[in-house]
Short mmCIF file of C-alpha atoms in Angstrom, two decimals:
data_model
loop_
_atom_site.label_atom_id
_atom_site.label_comp_id
_atom_site.label_asym_id
_atom_site.label_seq_id
_atom_site.Cartn_x
_atom_site.Cartn_y
_atom_site.Cartn_z
CA MET G 1260 107.49 131.22 128.63
CA THR G 1261 105.72 128.02 129.63
CA ASP G 1262 106.85 124.60 130.74
CA ILE G 1263 107.71 122.21 127.94
CA PRO G 1264 105.01 119.49 127.80
CA ARG G 1265 106.00 115.82 127.77
CA VAL G 1266 105.07 114.17 124.46
CA ASP G 1267 106.22 111.17 122.44
CA PHE G 1268 105.62 112.66 118.99
CA ALA G 1269 106.54 115.73 116.96
CA ILE G 1270 105.89 117.12 113.48
CA ILE G 1271 108.25 119.58 111.81
CA GLY G 1272 106.36 121.68 109.28
CA GLY G 1273 108.13 122.73 106.10
CA SER G 1274 107.26 124.57 102.91
CA SER G 1275 104.43 122.21 102.01
CA THR G 1276 102.30 123.23 105.02
CA PHE G 1277 103.60 126.79 105.37
CA SER G 1278 100.67 128.38 103.49
CA ILE G 1279 98.01 127.07 105.91
CA ARG G 1280 97.33 127.07 109.61
CA PHE G 1281 98.43 123.57 110.45
CA PRO G 1282 96.50 121.65 111.61
CA GLU G 1283 93.49 123.95 112.06
CA ASP G 1284 92.76 124.49 108.35
CA LEU G 1285 92.47 120.73 107.77
CA ASN G 1286 89.16 120.78 109.70
CA ARG G 1287 89.60 117.28 111.09
CA GLU G 1288 87.27 115.99 113.80
CA ASP G 1289 90.06 113.80 115.20
CA THR G 1290 92.51 116.69 115.67
CA GLU G 1291 92.54 119.45 118.26
CA VAL G 1292 94.94 122.27 119.09
CA LEU G 1293 95.54 122.13 122.83
CA ALA G 1294 97.90 125.10 123.03
CA LYS G 1295 99.62 127.45 120.60
CA GLY G 1296 102.10 130.30 120.60
CA MET G 1297 104.33 128.39 123.01
CA VAL G 1298 107.86 129.83 123.11
CA PHE G 1299 110.63 128.39 125.26
CA ASP G 1300 114.01 129.56 126.49
CA THR G 1301 116.78 127.30 125.14
CA PRO G 1302 120.58 127.39 125.45
CA TYR G 1303 120.58 128.54 121.81
CA GLY G 1304 118.16 131.42 122.15
CA GLU G 1305 114.40 131.82 122.27
CA SER G 1306 112.64 129.01 120.41
CA PRO G 1307 110.18 129.42 117.55
CA GLN G 1308 106.49 129.12 118.35
CA PHE G 1309 105.17 125.63 118.96
CA LYS G 1310 101.69 124.17 119.03
CA LEU G 1311 100.60 121.27 121.18
CA ILE G 1312 98.10 119.16 119.26
CA ARG G 1313 96.04 116.06 119.85
CA VAL G 1314 95.57 113.62 116.98
CA GLY G 1315 93.33 110.74 117.96
CA ASP G 1316 94.80 109.46 121.22
CA LYS G 1317 98.24 110.98 120.62
CA THR G 1318 99.66 114.37 121.57
CA ALA G 1319 102.44 116.03 119.60
CA LEU G 1320 104.46 119.21 119.35
CA THR G 1321 104.67 120.96 115.99
CA CYS G 1322 106.43 124.03 114.63
CA ARG G 1323 106.47 125.85 111.30
CA MET G 1324 109.14 125.85 108.61
CA HIS G 1325 111.78 123.97 110.62
CA GLY G 1326 111.89 126.85 113.10
CA TRP G 1327 113.70 129.04 110.55
CA ARG G 1328 113.29 132.79 111.04
CA PRO G 1329 115.46 134.55 108.42
CA GLY G 1330 117.19 137.64 109.73
CA LYS G 1331 116.48 136.73 113.36
CA VAL G 1332 118.38 133.51 113.99
CA THR G 1333 120.78 131.33 112.03
CA ARG G 1334 119.42 128.10 110.59
CA ALA G 1335 121.89 126.17 112.72
CA ASP G 1336 120.59 127.71 115.94
CA ALA G 1337 116.98 127.36 114.78
CA SER G 1338 117.54 123.62 114.36
CA ARG G 1339 119.20 123.36 117.76
CA GLN G 1340 116.34 125.26 119.40
CA VAL G 1341 113.72 122.95 117.89
CA PHE G 1342 115.51 119.72 118.77
CA TRP G 1343 116.49 120.91 122.25
CA VAL G 1344 112.79 121.43 122.93
CA PHE G 1345 112.07 117.95 121.55
CA GLN G 1346 114.77 116.51 123.79
CA GLN G 1347 113.31 118.18 126.90
CA ALA G 1348 109.84 116.98 125.89
CA GLY G 1349 111.03 113.38 125.59
CA VAL G 1350 110.05 113.10 121.92
CA LYS G 1351 110.60 109.62 120.45
CA LYS G 1352 109.14 109.91 116.94
CA ILE G 1353 109.54 112.87 114.54
CA PHE G 1354 107.89 113.43 111.16
CA ALA G 1355 109.09 116.16 108.79
CA GLU G 1356 108.05 117.50 105.38
CA GLY G 1357 109.24 119.89 102.73
CA GLY G 1358 109.49 120.77 99.07
CA VAL G 1359 112.37 119.51 96.93
CA GLY G 1360 113.78 119.77 93.44
CA ALA G 1361 113.89 116.72 91.16
CA ILE G 1362 117.32 115.53 90.05
CA ASN G 1363 116.21 112.07 88.95
CA HIS G 1364 114.72 112.35 85.44
CA LEU G 1365 111.91 109.93 86.34
CA LEU G 1366 110.39 112.29 88.91
CA GLU G 1367 107.50 114.57 88.02
CA LEU G 1368 106.08 117.65 89.73
CA ARG G 1369 103.92 116.73 92.74
CA ASP G 1370 105.51 113.29 93.12
CA LEU G 1371 106.13 112.35 96.74
CA VAL G 1372 109.46 110.95 97.92
CA ILE G 1373 110.27 109.38 101.28
CA PRO G 1374 114.08 109.27 101.15
CA ASN G 1375 116.01 106.49 102.82
CA ASP G 1376 119.40 108.21 102.70
CA TYR G 1377 121.04 111.60 102.25
CA ILE G 1378 124.18 113.44 101.15
CA ASP G 1379 125.14 116.46 103.24
CA HIS G 1380 126.50 119.21 100.99
CA SER G 1381 125.72 121.97 103.47
CA MET G 1382 128.09 124.10 105.49
CA ARG G 1383 126.31 123.21 108.76
CA GLN G 1384 127.66 119.71 109.24
CA ASP G 1385 128.87 120.24 112.82
CA VAL G 1386 125.51 121.29 114.25
CA GLY G 1387 124.83 119.35 117.43
CA PHE G 1388 124.56 119.43 121.21
CA ASP G 1389 128.09 118.20 121.96
CA GLY G 1390 126.58 115.20 123.70
CA PRO G 1391 128.49 112.06 124.75
CA TYR G 1392 127.49 110.13 121.63
CA LEU G 1393 128.89 108.79 118.41
CA MET G 1394 126.07 108.87 115.82
CA VAL G 1395 126.12 106.03 113.30
CA MET G 1396 124.31 107.18 110.14
CA ARG G 1397 124.01 103.94 108.19
CA GLU G 1398 120.22 104.05 108.66
CA PRO G 1399 119.38 107.74 109.11
CA ILE G 1400 115.67 107.31 108.38
CA CYS G 1401 113.42 105.23 110.63
CA PRO G 1402 112.01 102.41 108.47
CA THR G 1403 108.83 101.99 110.51
CA GLN G 1404 107.95 105.67 110.20
CA ALA G 1405 108.93 105.69 106.52
CA ASP G 1406 106.59 102.78 105.92
CA ALA G 1407 103.74 104.61 107.68
CA LEU G 1408 104.30 107.65 105.48
CA TYR G 1409 104.47 105.49 102.36
CA GLN G 1410 101.29 103.56 103.03
CA THR G 1411 99.39 106.69 104.02
CA ALA G 1412 100.62 108.71 101.03
CA LYS G 1413 99.71 105.93 98.60
CA GLU G 1414 96.18 105.77 99.96
CA ARG G 1415 95.87 109.54 99.65
CA VAL G 1416 97.30 110.26 96.17
CA GLU G 1417 97.56 107.07 94.11
CA PRO G 1418 93.84 107.18 93.22
CA GLU G 1419 94.71 110.45 91.46
CA GLY G 1420 97.41 108.72 89.41
CA ARG G 1421 100.26 110.30 91.36
CA HIS G 1422 103.48 108.57 92.35
CA VAL G 1423 104.92 107.87 95.80
CA PHE G 1424 108.48 106.60 96.20
CA LYS G 1425 109.74 105.04 99.44
CA ARG G 1426 113.42 105.21 98.51
CA GLY G 1427 115.60 108.06 97.31
CA ILE G 1428 118.77 109.99 98.01
CA TYR G 1429 118.25 113.53 99.27
CA VAL G 1430 121.21 115.89 98.77
CA ASN G 1431 121.13 118.77 101.24
CA THR G 1432 122.43 122.21 100.26
CA ASP G 1433 122.39 125.61 101.92
CA GLY G 1434 120.02 128.28 100.72
CA ARG G 1435 118.11 130.26 100.18
CA HIS G 1436 119.37 130.32 96.59
CA PHE G 1437 118.72 127.40 94.23
CA GLU G 1438 121.60 125.33 92.91
CA SER G 1439 123.43 125.99 89.64
CA ARG G 1440 123.19 123.68 86.64
CA ALA G 1441 126.77 122.58 87.18
CA GLU G 1442 126.05 121.68 90.80
CA VAL G 1443 122.98 119.68 89.81
CA GLN G 1444 124.96 117.74 87.21
CA MET G 1445 127.53 116.99 89.91
CA PHE G 1446 124.76 115.73 92.19
CA ARG G 1447 123.55 113.42 89.41
CA THR G 1448 126.97 111.76 89.37
CA TRP G 1449 126.54 111.24 93.12
CA PHE G 1450 123.28 109.31 92.40
CA ALA G 1451 121.17 111.89 94.21
CA ASP G 1452 117.44 111.90 93.39
CA ILE G 1453 116.20 115.11 95.03
CA VAL G 1454 117.72 118.30 96.39
CA GLY G 1455 116.56 120.38 99.35
CA GLN G 1456 117.72 122.29 102.40
CA SER G 1457 116.33 120.69 105.56
CA ILE G 1458 117.12 116.99 106.06
CA THR G 1459 120.43 117.94 107.66
CA PRO G 1460 121.19 118.74 110.42
CA GLU G 1461 117.81 117.32 111.45
CA VAL G 1462 118.83 113.68 110.96
CA TYR G 1463 121.92 114.26 113.14
CA LEU G 1464 120.00 116.02 115.90
CA ALA G 1465 117.24 113.40 115.91
CA ARG G 1466 119.82 110.66 116.38
CA GLU G 1467 121.60 112.63 119.10
CA ILE G 1468 118.44 112.99 121.19
CA GLY G 1469 117.49 109.35 120.61
CA ALA G 1470 114.46 110.02 118.41
CA CYS G 1471 113.30 108.24 115.26
CA TYR G 1472 112.99 110.49 112.19
CA ALA G 1473 111.38 110.27 108.75
CA GLY G 1474 110.16 112.83 106.24
CA ILE G 1475 108.01 113.10 103.14
CA TYR G 1476 108.96 115.55 100.39
CA MET G 1477 106.98 116.84 97.43
CA VAL G 1478 108.69 117.59 94.13
CA VAL G 1479 107.93 121.28 93.59
CA ASN G 1480 110.36 121.99 90.76
CA TYR G 1481 112.83 120.37 88.40
CA ALA G 1482 116.39 121.08 89.52
CA GLU G 1483 118.36 123.38 87.21
CA GLY G 1484 119.16 121.65 83.91
CA ILE G 1485 116.71 118.79 84.53
CA ILE G 1486 113.81 118.27 82.07
CA ARG G 1487 113.05 121.97 81.65
CA ASP G 1488 113.53 125.29 83.40
CA TRP G 1489 111.26 125.51 86.41
CA ASP G 1490 108.42 128.00 86.38
CA HIS G 1491 107.65 130.24 89.35
CA LYS G 1492 103.92 129.77 88.66
CA ASP G 1493 104.26 125.98 89.08
CA LEU G 1494 106.11 126.55 92.34
CA SER G 1495 103.43 128.94 93.59
CA ASP G 1496 100.54 126.65 92.58
CA ILE G 1497 102.05 123.69 94.43
CA PHE G 1498 102.95 125.84 97.44
CA HIS G 1499 99.34 126.98 97.87
CA ASN G 1500 97.35 124.00 96.61
CA GLU G 1501 99.06 120.93 98.07
CA SER G 1502 99.27 121.92 101.73
CA HIS G 1503 96.14 120.03 102.73
CA THR G 1504 97.38 116.85 101.04
CA ILE G 1505 100.66 116.86 102.98
CA GLY G 1506 98.96 117.90 106.20
CA HIS G 1507 96.55 114.97 106.08
CA ILE G 1508 99.36 112.55 105.25
CA LEU G 1509 101.33 113.70 108.29
CA LEU G 1510 98.40 113.38 110.69
CA ASP G 1511 97.21 110.04 109.30
CA SER G 1512 100.77 108.70 109.51
CA LEU G 1513 101.01 109.84 113.13
CA LYS G 1514 97.86 107.87 113.92
CA ARG G 1515 99.43 104.83 112.25
CA ILE G 1516 102.46 104.53 114.53
CA ASP G 1517 103.11 104.06 118.24
CA ALA G 1518 105.85 105.25 120.56
CA GLU G 1519 107.74 101.94 120.63
CA GLN G 1520 111.33 102.03 119.36
CA THR G 1521 111.90 98.27 119.33
CA ARG G 1522 111.08 97.60 115.66
CA CYS G 1523 113.90 99.73 114.22
CA ASN G 1524 117.62 100.23 114.81
CA CYS G 1525 117.47 103.98 115.49
CA LEU G 1526 118.33 103.83 119.20
CA SER G 1527 121.08 101.24 118.73
CA LEU G 1528 122.85 103.51 116.22
CA ARG G 1529 123.56 106.11 118.91
CA LYS G 1530 126.78 104.88 120.53
CA GLU G 1531 128.77 106.05 123.51
CA THR G 1532 131.60 108.26 122.33
CA LEU G 1533 135.16 106.92 122.39
CA LEU G 1534 136.51 110.42 123.03
CA LYS G 1535 136.67 110.70 126.79
CA ARG G 1536 137.63 113.83 128.60
CA TYR G 1537 140.80 113.53 130.61
CA GLU G 1538 143.32 115.73 132.39
CA GLU G 1539 146.89 115.73 131.22
CA ASP G 1540 149.55 114.95 133.77
#
């Protein structure tokens, strides 16, 4: 175990960067791995491995696949471990990524979506640190970070004729199974655009520790009953061939922002709880 370094920034790796060594395989002159294999004791068990990286003049912590380790730790505890480390590190800005299924009929494979809202259909809705806060979720995604992701992604993929969307509703489900056709049709009536398994509880935990949060998500399949049945080959091709694209977008977006939290409402939406502890007479 090592001491948790103090950093302002963090990147949560998901399925889109899982098939590469992030960030080493991007071979960027502006990026350096300062430390790796860092594991920390947390109140929720031993953390996943973290890397400490330098991107330009910024240092950041990053971990793989949201800290999930199937068969070793629950997803709820994995999330708590990751965000507890971020809290101890003093992280102010968090980027995340992942693969999602398209519910909106206008979305195509490999489109990129930066959602501005979510629907939590998971069974992990009470995951938190039991801190003295009431989290207001009217703006769960930091608009300044979302804008950085949007501008960076457009520069990276629009010359190839690909689409980037800066608004969308992400419905979160539990996995690791995919959703049924009936569930997807229900989500359509909820006006959801994409479906995945990671935006919650991360948005709650980010707000609880006072950090800004935004993610970029690649459409890797059509949700069940949408357009056509998804093909495992398509999923595999995207999984292995798009990692560099997402990796570069994350690092370029990190270079585009600063640690200031005065141009968004994220901190002001964490309120002091009204539920005070008291002793009965």
